[in-house]
Short mmCIF file of C-alpha atoms in Angstrom, two decimals:
data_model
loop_
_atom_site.label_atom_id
_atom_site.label_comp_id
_atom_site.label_asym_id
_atom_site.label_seq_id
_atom_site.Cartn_x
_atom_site.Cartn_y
_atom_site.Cartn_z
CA UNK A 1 19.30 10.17 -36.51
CA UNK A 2 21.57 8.39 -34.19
CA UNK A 3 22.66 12.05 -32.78
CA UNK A 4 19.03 12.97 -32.32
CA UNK A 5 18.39 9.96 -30.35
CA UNK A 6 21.57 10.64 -27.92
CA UNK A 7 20.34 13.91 -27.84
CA UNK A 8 16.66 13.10 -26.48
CA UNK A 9 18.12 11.29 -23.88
CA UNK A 10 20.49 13.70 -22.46
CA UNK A 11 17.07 15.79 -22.05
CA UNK A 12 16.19 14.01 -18.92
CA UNK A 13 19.47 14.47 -17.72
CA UNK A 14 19.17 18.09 -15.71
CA UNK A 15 23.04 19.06 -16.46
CA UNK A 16 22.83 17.82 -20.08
CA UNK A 17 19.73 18.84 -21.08
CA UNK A 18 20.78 22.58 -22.43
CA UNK A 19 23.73 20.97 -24.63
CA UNK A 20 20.91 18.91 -25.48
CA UNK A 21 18.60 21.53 -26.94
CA UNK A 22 21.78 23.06 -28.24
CA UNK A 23 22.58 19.70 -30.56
CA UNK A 24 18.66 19.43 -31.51
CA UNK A 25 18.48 23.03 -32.38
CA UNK A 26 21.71 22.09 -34.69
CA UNK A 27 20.59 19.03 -35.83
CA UNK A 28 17.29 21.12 -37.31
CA UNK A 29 14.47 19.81 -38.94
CA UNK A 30 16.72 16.25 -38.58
CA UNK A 31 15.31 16.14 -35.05
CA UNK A 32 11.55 16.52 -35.14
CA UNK A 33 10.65 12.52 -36.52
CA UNK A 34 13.10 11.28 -33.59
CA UNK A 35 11.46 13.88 -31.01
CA UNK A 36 7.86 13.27 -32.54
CA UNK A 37 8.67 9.46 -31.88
CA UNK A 38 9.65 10.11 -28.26
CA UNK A 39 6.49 12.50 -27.58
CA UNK A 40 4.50 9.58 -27.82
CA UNK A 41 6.09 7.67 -25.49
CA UNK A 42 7.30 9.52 -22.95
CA UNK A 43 5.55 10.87 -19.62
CA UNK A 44 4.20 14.37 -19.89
CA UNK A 45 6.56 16.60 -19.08
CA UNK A 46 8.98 14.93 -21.61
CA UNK A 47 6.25 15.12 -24.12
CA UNK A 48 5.68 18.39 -23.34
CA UNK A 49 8.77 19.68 -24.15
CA UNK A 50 9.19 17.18 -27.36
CA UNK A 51 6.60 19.44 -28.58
CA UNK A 52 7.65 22.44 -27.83
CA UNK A 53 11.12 21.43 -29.34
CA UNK A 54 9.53 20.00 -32.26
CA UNK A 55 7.42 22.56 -33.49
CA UNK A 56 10.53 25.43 -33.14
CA UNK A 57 12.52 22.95 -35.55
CA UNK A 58 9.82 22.03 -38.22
CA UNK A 59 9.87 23.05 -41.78
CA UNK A 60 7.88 22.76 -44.46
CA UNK A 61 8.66 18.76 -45.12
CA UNK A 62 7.11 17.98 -41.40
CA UNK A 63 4.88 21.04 -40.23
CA UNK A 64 2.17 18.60 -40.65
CA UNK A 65 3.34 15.81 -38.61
CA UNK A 66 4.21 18.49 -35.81
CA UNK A 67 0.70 20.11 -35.94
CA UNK A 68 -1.10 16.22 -35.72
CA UNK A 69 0.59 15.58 -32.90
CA UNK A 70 0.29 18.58 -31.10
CA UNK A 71 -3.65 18.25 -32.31
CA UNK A 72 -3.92 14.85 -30.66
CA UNK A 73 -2.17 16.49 -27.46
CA UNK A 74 -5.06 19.19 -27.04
CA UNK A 75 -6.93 16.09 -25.60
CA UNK A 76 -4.07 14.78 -22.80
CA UNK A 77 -4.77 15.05 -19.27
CA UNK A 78 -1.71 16.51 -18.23
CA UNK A 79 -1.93 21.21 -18.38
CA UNK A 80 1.69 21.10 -19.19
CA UNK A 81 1.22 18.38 -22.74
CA UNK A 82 -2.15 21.11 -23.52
CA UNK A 83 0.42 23.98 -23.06
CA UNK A 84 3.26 22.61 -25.13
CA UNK A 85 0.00 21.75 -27.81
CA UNK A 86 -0.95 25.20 -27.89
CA UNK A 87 2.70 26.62 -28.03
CA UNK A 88 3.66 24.56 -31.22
CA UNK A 89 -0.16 25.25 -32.84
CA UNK A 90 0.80 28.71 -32.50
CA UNK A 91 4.28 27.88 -34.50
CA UNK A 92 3.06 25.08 -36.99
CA UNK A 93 -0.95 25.38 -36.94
CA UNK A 94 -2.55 26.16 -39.84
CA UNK A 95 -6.25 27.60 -40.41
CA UNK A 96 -8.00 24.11 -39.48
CA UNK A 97 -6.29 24.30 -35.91
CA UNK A 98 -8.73 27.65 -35.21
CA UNK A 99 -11.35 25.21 -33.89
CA UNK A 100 -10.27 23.03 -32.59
CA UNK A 101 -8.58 25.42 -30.36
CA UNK A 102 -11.59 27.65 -29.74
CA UNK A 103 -13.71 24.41 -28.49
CA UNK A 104 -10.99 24.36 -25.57
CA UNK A 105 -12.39 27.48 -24.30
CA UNK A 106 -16.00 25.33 -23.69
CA UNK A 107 -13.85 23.05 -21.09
CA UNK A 108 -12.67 23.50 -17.76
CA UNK A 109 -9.25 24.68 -17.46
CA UNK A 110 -6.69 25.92 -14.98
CA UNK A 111 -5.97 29.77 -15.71
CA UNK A 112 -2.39 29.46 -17.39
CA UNK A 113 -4.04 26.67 -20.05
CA UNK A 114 -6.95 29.30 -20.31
CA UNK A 115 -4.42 31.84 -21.37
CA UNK A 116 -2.40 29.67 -24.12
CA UNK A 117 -5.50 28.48 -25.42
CA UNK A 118 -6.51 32.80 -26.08
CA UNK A 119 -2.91 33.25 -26.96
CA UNK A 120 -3.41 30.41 -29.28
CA UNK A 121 -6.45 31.15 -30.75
CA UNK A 122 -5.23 34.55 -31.21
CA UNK A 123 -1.86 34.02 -33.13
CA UNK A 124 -3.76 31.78 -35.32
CA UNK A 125 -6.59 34.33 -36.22
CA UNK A 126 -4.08 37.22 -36.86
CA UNK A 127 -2.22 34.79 -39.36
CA UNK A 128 -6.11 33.26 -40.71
CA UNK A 129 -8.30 35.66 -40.36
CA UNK A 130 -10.42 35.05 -42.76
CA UNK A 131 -11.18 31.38 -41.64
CA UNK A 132 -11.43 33.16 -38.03
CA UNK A 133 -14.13 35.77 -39.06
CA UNK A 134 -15.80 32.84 -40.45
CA UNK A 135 -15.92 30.96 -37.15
CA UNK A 136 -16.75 34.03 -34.74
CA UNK A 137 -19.73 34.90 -37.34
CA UNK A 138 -21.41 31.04 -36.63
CA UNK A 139 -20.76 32.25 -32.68
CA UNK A 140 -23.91 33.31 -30.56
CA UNK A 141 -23.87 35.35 -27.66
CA UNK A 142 -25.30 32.90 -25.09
CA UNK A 143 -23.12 29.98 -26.36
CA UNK A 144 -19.73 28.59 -25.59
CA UNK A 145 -18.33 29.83 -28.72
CA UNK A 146 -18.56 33.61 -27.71
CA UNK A 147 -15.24 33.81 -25.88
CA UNK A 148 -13.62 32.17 -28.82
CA UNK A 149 -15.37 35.44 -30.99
CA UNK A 150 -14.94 37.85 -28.74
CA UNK A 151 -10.63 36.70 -29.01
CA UNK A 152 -11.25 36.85 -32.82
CA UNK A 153 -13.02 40.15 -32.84
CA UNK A 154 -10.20 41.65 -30.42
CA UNK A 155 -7.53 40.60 -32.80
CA UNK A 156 -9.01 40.38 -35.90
CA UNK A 157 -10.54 43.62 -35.25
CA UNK A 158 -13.46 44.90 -36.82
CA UNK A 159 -15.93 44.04 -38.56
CA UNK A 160 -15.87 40.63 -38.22
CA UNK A 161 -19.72 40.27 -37.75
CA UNK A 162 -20.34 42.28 -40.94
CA UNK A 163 -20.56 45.93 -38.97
CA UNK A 164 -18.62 47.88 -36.31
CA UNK A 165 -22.34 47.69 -34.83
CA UNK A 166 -23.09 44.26 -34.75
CA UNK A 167 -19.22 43.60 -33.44
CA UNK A 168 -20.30 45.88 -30.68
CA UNK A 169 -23.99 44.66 -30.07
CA UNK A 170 -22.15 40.63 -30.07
CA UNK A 171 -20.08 41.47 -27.33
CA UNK A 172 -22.59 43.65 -25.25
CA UNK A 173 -24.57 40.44 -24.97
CA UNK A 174 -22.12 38.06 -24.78
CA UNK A 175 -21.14 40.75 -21.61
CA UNK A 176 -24.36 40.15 -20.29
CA UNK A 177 -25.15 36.57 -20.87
CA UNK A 178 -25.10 34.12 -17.86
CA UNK A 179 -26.40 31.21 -20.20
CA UNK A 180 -23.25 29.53 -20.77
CA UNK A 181 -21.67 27.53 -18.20
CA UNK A 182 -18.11 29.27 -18.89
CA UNK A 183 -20.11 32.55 -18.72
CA UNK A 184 -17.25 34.65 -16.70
CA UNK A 185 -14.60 33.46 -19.45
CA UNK A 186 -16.70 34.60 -21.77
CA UNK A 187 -17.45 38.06 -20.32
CA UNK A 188 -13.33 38.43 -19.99
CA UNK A 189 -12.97 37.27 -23.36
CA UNK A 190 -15.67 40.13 -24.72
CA UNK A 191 -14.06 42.74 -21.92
CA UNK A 192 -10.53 42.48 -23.73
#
């Protein structure tokens, strides 16, 4: 523990910071309490990358810790913490992280959080379908949920709407919609 802690703090330090990584990555799943702990306290790009770090180092004794915190980082201010979030959701996340993930796509976001949160969503569905078909079947065309389906239906692949057809007639109108307020993320979501 005492390594992992010298560790963290040679992360701030430019020159030190890829031995750094280097001792984390040895120290294993050692290192994700201490880098969890240190998330939560430090400013977001530190955060950020406690995340990232933690999630590549988690095993099955603290997945779960990993994927809470990177949950309760989906809501920080900062692009770079949501980034990080996304990243280690797609490493740790599990099929209760699908939507939470796909409500993202409902809020305003720069285009490089846009694109973790659909490379999110998508690594998750491809590893939980099932639990994704589920949510892009509850989706409607002229909501906020239909970019979130049209990502599952891309990956997934079909049917996911219980037909090639209605797979095909879903996106036509979520192509067409202008109800939503996110309606040209939507119609990029159903274009892919």
């Amino acid at each position: 523990q005492g390594a992992a802690g010298q560790a963290l703090d040679a992360l701030d330090d430019e020159l030190l910071q890829g031995a750094a990584e280097e001792t984390l990555d040895w120290l294993g799943p050692l290192a994700v309490a201490p880098l969890l702990d240190r998330a939560s306290l430090a400013p977001a790009s530190g955060r950020a990358a406690c995340l990232e770090i933690a999630a590549r180092l988690a095993d099955g004794s603290n997945a779960a810790a990993v994927r809470a915190e990177a949950l309760a980082a989906l809501a920080a201010p900062a692009p770079e913490v949501v980034r990080a979030a996304l990243g280690a959701l797609s490493v740790v996340g599990d099929e209760s992280c699908l939507e939470p993930v796909a409500r993202l796509l409902a809020r305003d976001a720069t285009p490089a959080v846009r694109r973790a949160i659909e490379t999110s969503l998508a690594v998750l569905a491809a590893r939980f379908s099932d639990a994704a078909r589920d949510l892009a079947q509850r989706a409607r065309p002229a909501s906020l949920e239909s970019h979130a389906a049209a990502v599952v239906i891309r990956v997934v692949g079909p049917p996911v709407r219980g037909s090639l057809a209605a797979d095909v007639d879903f996106l036509a109108a979520a192509l067409t919609s202008s109800s939503p307020p996110r309606a040209p993320a939507a119609r990029r979501g159903a274009r892919l």
